[in-house]
Amino acid sequence: MEYVNDPKQYPDLRVNIGSLVLQNPVMTASGTFGYAREFESLVNLHRLGAVIVKGISLHPRRGNPPQRIVETPCGMLNAIGLQNVGVERFISEKMPYLRNLAVPVIVNILGDTVEEYREITERLALIEGIAALEVNISCPNVKRGGVAFGTDPQMARKVTEAVKEVAAVPVMVKLSPNVSDIVAMARAVEDGGADSVSLINTLIGMAIDLKRRRPVLANVIGGLSGPAIKPVALRMVYQVAGAVAIPVIGIGGIDSAEDALEFILAGATAVQIGTANFINPRISEEVVEGIGAYVQDHDLQSIRELIGALEV
Amino acid sequence: MAQHQEKARIIRFEQLSPETVRLTLAAPQIAADARPGHFVMIRAGLGKDPLLRRPFSIHQAISNGQIQIYFRVVGRGTELLAKTKVGETLDVFGPLGRGYRIEAERPAYLVGGGLGIAPLLFLAQRICQTGRDLSRDQILLGGRSRDDVAPLVPDFQQFGLPLQVVTDDGSYGRPGLVTDLLDGERIDPSGVVYACGPEPMLAQVARFCADRGVACQVSIESVMACGMGACLGCNVDASGGGYLHVCIDGPVFNAEDLAWNM
Ligand SMILES: Cc1cc2nc3c(=O)[nH]c(=O)nc-3n(C[C@H](O)[C@H](O)[C@H](O)COP(=O)(O)OP(=O)(O)OC[C@H]3O[C@@H](n4cnc5c(N)ncnc54)[C@H](O)[C@@H]3O)c2cc1C
Ligand SMILES: Cc1cc2nc3c(=O)[nH]c(=O)nc-3n(C[C@H](O)[C@H](O)[C@H](O)COP(=O)(O)O)c2cc1C
Ligand code: FES
């Protein structure tokens, strides 16, 4: 990936996530940006640091019945259930568009078993135009697998090792916040060979419809995202960044450049923007601009000076 | 279809009944691309709570770059929108979705219930612009009571299409349900029913049409986060199994493509 901006004229926003070089630290979070094309008439996709696409599994998934989403104070609950077209259709229908983007495309993957994670990784290893994989071990909305991988350090390590063995590109492992010791999880995947960790996925939550005396979501429980979860995410990123040597990517409730900068100060090398894409489709580009302005206004040489620069 | 995010100025505010409001917004890009059945996502308030945009059908798109929405106050978002004032701006995103597919040569039956009347005005206007024989067409509107329908009747009448109105409580038009009207009506099997309203009503309209082999397009609702196919939150059961997504596959569907669970 060629970096196009002239650092003398523009703020230097480049960051390295292991061998992956991003022109800026702003990515779109999996499941909140479709397969990028949905946003092409609204966002200058080329301005983003990277695009992460909706989670893909080996076989297509139907997802959960309606109602799948509900708004909560400063957030939302979702129980999409990882609906996706499966890896074969992803490759034939989505990759032709994605590989022509001038930004790194990161593919989010998931499975029910270690073997499924390995198989999907093998299949994607043959495909051109993928800059990295993000391994989702943290989805709360499926009955089998997902949660165990995301809450048991041994399992998390095993999945990471399996993916690393066959992956052709850098591997980012996405952690669940629904654990009592997030640092132990991060260390486990680092030991398993992960090139970076991203956190957090959604927090498990619930909403009740008093009129009907029933859960609002057909799945009963769902994943909480949006500004409501930012303090939890920030704390976890801070703890993990202090404990692992690999780059940390911060996710959770980011909807402004200020939010993103807080995560970077807490130790994140880059950030992902999720739910905010639904409210303002242009938000990721605006965060890039806002971070640039901050770097310029504070006479910094580069955004990298701010990573983990929090004074405690 | 191109989508636009516009800061739309409120040109006109009409409280049409104690619970319903019509807003006229200056949104030239959206107005230019809008078709009947399309919807917009509007941000109610500027803060983080309420967080998500709210979907509203385009009630009318006027050639001078304005759109109208017509809504009922049901919760916090619509309450905030009902407190807006002329001159303020709203963050509006659209036009979104697949609208009604107008069959220009076939008799049109517009069937609206409650707030489902909203998108039909735009549809009626476009049908009239097709410049065909309108004598066989019908507009059938129903509401709970007078307030739901009476304020819009003059707008529908301007097109000169035959119009019938019923209300649940008989406070305006004849007493009854709009589906009763449909039964009483001699619907030409070569015609097309264009419907919008509460789900039980649509299910009945769909069944009526299926029984008689009449083409039927319905506009339906679901809870939405993004309105543009990114969150996959707005699924409904499809008749062929699996799901359809209201924001990109609809909100207007051929009735036979949906599984009517009632
Ligand atoms: C494509 C589409 C077009 C629509 N067009 C119109 C329109 O033209 N006029 C109009 O008045 N309304 C329309 N609606 C419904 C409108 O979006 C909801 O009434 C609105 O989102 C409620 O927001 P709120 O913040 O006031 O309510 P909330 O505080 O979010 O909820 C209050 C109550 O409203 C119900 N509700 C929330 N969202 C919806 C929804 N999408 N559909 C039905 N009930 C809902 C909730 O279950 C709850 O009981 C449309 C919905 C869709 C999906
Ligand atoms: C509707 C929806 C779908 C999501 N789908 C996925 C997914 O497929 N894979 C994944 O790893 N995370 C998924 N996530 C989690 C987000 O990527 C992100 O981790 C989470 O929403 C927290 O960030 P936010 O508060 O900025 O939204 C999804 C989130 C939402 C709201
Ligand atoms: S509302 Fe997000 S996909 Fe339909």
Short mmCIF file of C-alpha atoms in Angstrom, two decimals, chain A residues 40-271:
data_model
loop_
_atom_site.label_atom_id
_atom_site.label_comp_id
_atom_site.label_asym_id
_atom_site.label_seq_id
_atom_site.Cartn_x
_atom_site.Cartn_y
_atom_site.Cartn_z
CA GLU A 40 -19.48 4.18 -1.52
CA SER A 41 -21.81 7.03 -2.45
CA LEU A 42 -21.38 8.63 0.98
CA VAL A 43 -17.82 8.01 2.08
CA ASN A 44 -14.56 8.50 0.27
CA LEU A 45 -13.43 4.97 1.07
CA HIS A 46 -9.87 5.78 0.04
CA ARG A 47 -9.50 8.12 2.98
CA LEU A 48 -9.90 5.33 5.54
CA GLY A 49 -7.13 3.44 7.27
CA ALA A 50 -8.69 0.07 6.51
CA VAL A 51 -12.04 -1.51 5.89
CA ILE A 52 -13.13 -4.52 7.95
CA VAL A 53 -16.00 -6.42 6.44
CA LYS A 54 -18.93 -8.29 7.96
CA GLY A 55 -17.96 -11.58 9.62
CA ILE A 56 -17.68 -14.57 7.27
CA SER A 57 -18.11 -18.23 8.13
CA LEU A 58 -17.30 -21.38 6.19
CA HIS A 59 -20.98 -22.01 5.45
CA PRO A 60 -23.73 -19.42 4.93
CA ARG A 61 -25.64 -18.46 8.06
CA ARG A 62 -29.25 -17.44 8.19
CA GLY A 63 -28.93 -15.48 11.40
CA ASN A 64 -31.56 -14.97 14.07
CA PRO A 65 -35.27 -14.27 13.57
CA PRO A 66 -36.61 -10.74 13.99
CA GLN A 67 -36.61 -8.62 16.13
CA ARG A 68 -32.83 -8.34 15.93
CA ILE A 69 -32.12 -4.84 17.16
CA VAL A 70 -33.35 -2.46 19.79
CA GLU A 71 -32.17 0.95 20.85
CA THR A 72 -31.01 1.41 24.44
CA PRO A 73 -29.84 4.57 26.21
CA CYS A 74 -26.84 5.82 24.19
CA GLY A 75 -26.50 2.45 22.53
CA MET A 76 -28.16 -0.46 20.83
CA LEU A 77 -28.54 -4.19 21.31
CA ASN A 78 -28.21 -6.50 18.35
CA ALA A 79 -28.74 -10.19 17.86
CA ILE A 80 -28.07 -10.52 14.14
CA GLY A 81 -26.68 -14.00 14.70
CA LEU A 82 -23.80 -13.61 12.25
CA GLN A 83 -25.96 -13.77 9.14
CA ASN A 84 -23.59 -14.01 6.19
CA VAL A 85 -23.31 -15.47 2.71
CA GLY A 86 -20.51 -17.92 3.54
CA VAL A 87 -16.93 -17.86 2.34
CA GLU A 88 -17.54 -19.07 -1.23
CA ARG A 89 -20.07 -16.40 -2.11
CA PHE A 90 -17.98 -13.86 -0.24
CA ILE A 91 -15.08 -14.65 -2.53
CA SER A 92 -17.11 -14.65 -5.74
CA GLU A 93 -19.51 -11.78 -4.99
CA LYS A 94 -17.76 -9.41 -2.61
CA MET A 95 -14.03 -9.74 -3.23
CA PRO A 96 -14.03 -8.42 -6.82
CA TYR A 97 -15.22 -5.05 -5.51
CA LEU A 98 -13.16 -5.11 -2.32
CA ARG A 99 -9.85 -5.92 -3.98
CA ASN A 100 -10.13 -2.81 -6.13
CA LEU A 101 -10.26 -0.51 -3.13
CA ALA A 102 -7.11 1.47 -2.50
CA VAL A 103 -7.25 0.73 1.22
CA PRO A 104 -6.37 -2.47 3.04
CA VAL A 105 -9.30 -4.86 3.32
CA ILE A 106 -9.44 -6.91 6.50
CA VAL A 107 -11.68 -9.97 6.52
CA ASN A 108 -13.41 -10.88 9.77
CA ILE A 109 -13.83 -14.65 10.18
CA LEU A 110 -15.69 -16.90 12.56
CA GLY A 111 -16.42 -20.55 13.12
CA ASP A 112 -18.00 -23.07 15.46
CA THR A 113 -14.93 -25.28 15.78
CA VAL A 114 -11.16 -24.88 15.59
CA GLU A 115 -11.29 -26.89 12.39
CA GLU A 116 -13.74 -24.45 10.82
CA TYR A 117 -11.48 -21.54 11.64
CA ARG A 118 -8.60 -23.37 10.01
CA GLU A 119 -10.58 -24.29 6.92
CA ILE A 120 -11.87 -20.81 6.26
CA THR A 121 -8.38 -19.41 6.73
CA GLU A 122 -6.99 -21.91 4.23
CA ARG A 123 -9.65 -20.96 1.73
CA LEU A 124 -8.92 -17.24 2.13
CA ALA A 125 -5.15 -17.77 1.96
CA LEU A 126 -5.55 -18.36 -1.78
CA ILE A 127 -7.39 -15.13 -2.38
CA GLU A 128 -5.75 -11.97 -3.57
CA GLY A 129 -6.62 -8.59 -2.10
CA ILE A 130 -6.91 -9.42 1.58
CA ALA A 131 -4.57 -7.39 3.78
CA ALA A 132 -5.23 -9.14 7.08
CA LEU A 133 -7.65 -11.40 8.91
CA GLU A 134 -9.55 -10.47 12.01
CA VAL A 135 -10.51 -13.55 13.98
CA ASN A 136 -13.81 -13.11 15.77
CA ILE A 137 -13.73 -15.33 18.84
CA SER A 138 -16.21 -13.21 20.60
CA CYS A 139 -19.66 -13.18 19.14
CA PRO A 140 -22.27 -13.54 21.87
CA ASN A 141 -25.19 -14.26 19.56
CA VAL A 142 -24.62 -17.83 18.49
CA LYS A 143 -25.43 -20.88 20.52
CA ARG A 144 -22.32 -22.91 19.88
CA GLY A 145 -18.63 -22.20 19.85
CA GLY A 146 -18.23 -18.45 19.71
CA VAL A 147 -18.56 -17.71 23.37
CA ALA A 148 -16.33 -20.55 24.56
CA PHE A 149 -13.51 -19.42 22.28
CA GLY A 150 -13.82 -15.91 23.55
CA THR A 151 -13.96 -16.69 27.25
CA ASP A 152 -11.52 -19.58 27.69
CA PRO A 153 -7.86 -18.59 27.27
CA GLN A 154 -6.83 -22.12 26.28
CA MET A 155 -9.43 -22.26 23.51
CA ALA A 156 -8.59 -18.76 22.36
CA ARG A 157 -4.96 -19.73 22.07
CA LYS A 158 -5.81 -22.89 20.13
CA VAL A 159 -7.93 -21.02 17.59
CA THR A 160 -5.20 -18.43 17.15
CA GLU A 161 -2.55 -21.10 16.57
CA ALA A 162 -4.74 -22.91 14.06
CA VAL A 163 -5.37 -19.75 12.08
CA LYS A 164 -1.75 -18.63 12.24
CA GLU A 165 -0.53 -21.97 10.89
CA VAL A 166 -2.36 -21.50 7.60
CA ALA A 167 -2.89 -17.75 7.27
CA ALA A 168 -1.17 -15.96 4.41
CA VAL A 169 -1.57 -12.50 5.97
CA PRO A 170 -1.26 -10.89 9.43
CA VAL A 171 -3.78 -12.09 12.00
CA MET A 172 -5.68 -9.82 14.38
CA VAL A 173 -7.68 -11.54 17.10
CA LYS A 174 -10.83 -9.82 18.31
CA LEU A 175 -11.57 -10.19 21.99
CA SER A 176 -14.82 -10.41 23.88
CA PRO A 177 -15.37 -8.11 26.84
CA ASN A 178 -17.60 -10.72 28.46
CA VAL A 179 -14.79 -12.14 30.62
CA SER A 180 -13.51 -11.41 34.09
CA ASP A 181 -9.86 -11.14 33.01
CA ILE A 182 -9.38 -9.49 29.63
CA VAL A 183 -5.60 -9.38 30.10
CA ALA A 184 -5.41 -13.16 30.39
CA MET A 185 -7.30 -13.48 27.11
CA ALA A 186 -5.01 -11.02 25.35
CA ARG A 187 -1.91 -12.81 26.62
CA ALA A 188 -3.31 -16.16 25.50
CA VAL A 189 -3.79 -15.03 21.91
CA GLU A 190 -0.43 -13.28 21.92
CA ASP A 191 1.11 -16.59 22.99
CA GLY A 192 -0.84 -18.25 20.20
CA GLY A 193 0.96 -16.04 17.70
CA ALA A 194 -1.55 -13.26 17.06
CA ASP A 195 0.01 -10.28 15.27
CA SER A 196 -2.39 -7.87 16.98
CA VAL A 197 -5.50 -7.84 19.16
CA SER A 198 -8.67 -5.82 18.67
CA LEU A 199 -11.14 -5.11 21.45
CA ILE A 200 -13.91 -4.91 22.35
CA ASN A 201 -16.73 -6.80 20.75
CA THR A 202 -20.21 -6.18 22.13
CA LEU A 203 -21.18 -6.60 25.79
CA ILE A 204 -23.96 -9.09 26.44
CA GLY A 205 -27.19 -7.33 27.31
CA MET A 206 -30.95 -7.62 27.31
CA ALA A 207 -34.09 -5.53 26.91
CA ILE A 208 -37.64 -6.29 28.03
CA ASP A 209 -40.92 -5.13 26.52
CA LEU A 210 -43.15 -4.39 29.51
CA LYS A 211 -46.31 -4.24 27.43
CA ARG A 212 -45.93 -7.76 26.14
CA ARG A 213 -43.86 -8.97 29.11
CA ARG A 214 -41.44 -10.53 26.68
CA PRO A 215 -37.84 -9.97 25.71
CA VAL A 216 -37.58 -7.44 22.87
CA LEU A 217 -35.07 -9.53 20.95
CA ALA A 218 -36.20 -12.86 19.55
CA ASN A 219 -32.85 -14.23 20.70
CA VAL A 220 -33.62 -12.91 24.23
CA ILE A 221 -30.07 -11.58 24.71
CA GLY A 222 -27.92 -9.52 22.39
CA GLY A 223 -24.75 -7.50 22.06
CA LEU A 224 -24.59 -3.97 23.40
CA SER A 225 -22.67 -1.41 21.34
CA GLY A 226 -22.41 2.34 20.91
CA PRO A 227 -21.37 5.24 23.17
CA ALA A 228 -22.78 3.44 26.22
CA ILE A 229 -19.91 0.93 26.16
CA LYS A 230 -17.04 3.35 25.59
CA PRO A 231 -15.79 3.58 29.20
CA VAL A 232 -15.62 -0.22 29.45
CA ALA A 233 -13.80 -0.50 26.14
CA LEU A 234 -11.35 2.24 27.03
CA ARG A 235 -10.49 0.58 30.33
CA MET A 236 -9.93 -2.80 28.67
CA VAL A 237 -7.76 -1.32 25.93
CA TYR A 238 -5.71 0.46 28.57
CA GLN A 239 -5.22 -2.74 30.59
CA VAL A 240 -4.37 -4.88 27.57
CA ALA A 241 -2.01 -2.35 26.02
CA GLY A 242 -0.03 -2.38 29.25
CA ALA A 243 0.24 -6.15 29.23
CA VAL A 244 1.03 -7.30 25.68
CA ALA A 245 3.77 -6.44 23.20
CA ILE A 246 1.63 -6.71 20.06
CA PRO A 247 -0.38 -3.74 18.75
CA VAL A 248 -3.82 -3.17 20.25
CA ILE A 249 -6.76 -1.90 18.23
CA GLY A 250 -9.46 -0.08 20.20
CA ILE A 251 -13.17 -0.53 19.52
CA GLY A 252 -16.27 0.54 21.40
CA GLY A 253 -18.54 3.54 21.20
CA ILE A 254 -16.20 5.72 19.16
CA ASP A 255 -18.15 8.44 17.39
CA SER A 256 -15.75 11.36 17.19
CA ALA A 257 -12.07 12.12 16.69
CA GLU A 258 -11.88 12.90 20.41
CA ASP A 259 -13.13 9.43 21.27
CA ALA A 260 -10.56 7.88 18.92
CA LEU A 261 -7.74 9.96 20.41
CA GLU A 262 -8.67 8.79 23.90
CA PHE A 263 -8.23 5.19 22.79
CA ILE A 264 -4.90 6.02 21.17
CA LEU A 265 -3.66 7.71 24.34
CA ALA A 266 -4.78 4.65 26.29
CA GLY A 267 -2.48 2.54 24.14
CA ALA A 268 -4.37 1.71 20.95
CA THR A 269 -2.33 1.83 17.75
CA ALA A 270 -5.51 2.11 15.72
CA VAL A 271 -9.26 2.20 16.26
#
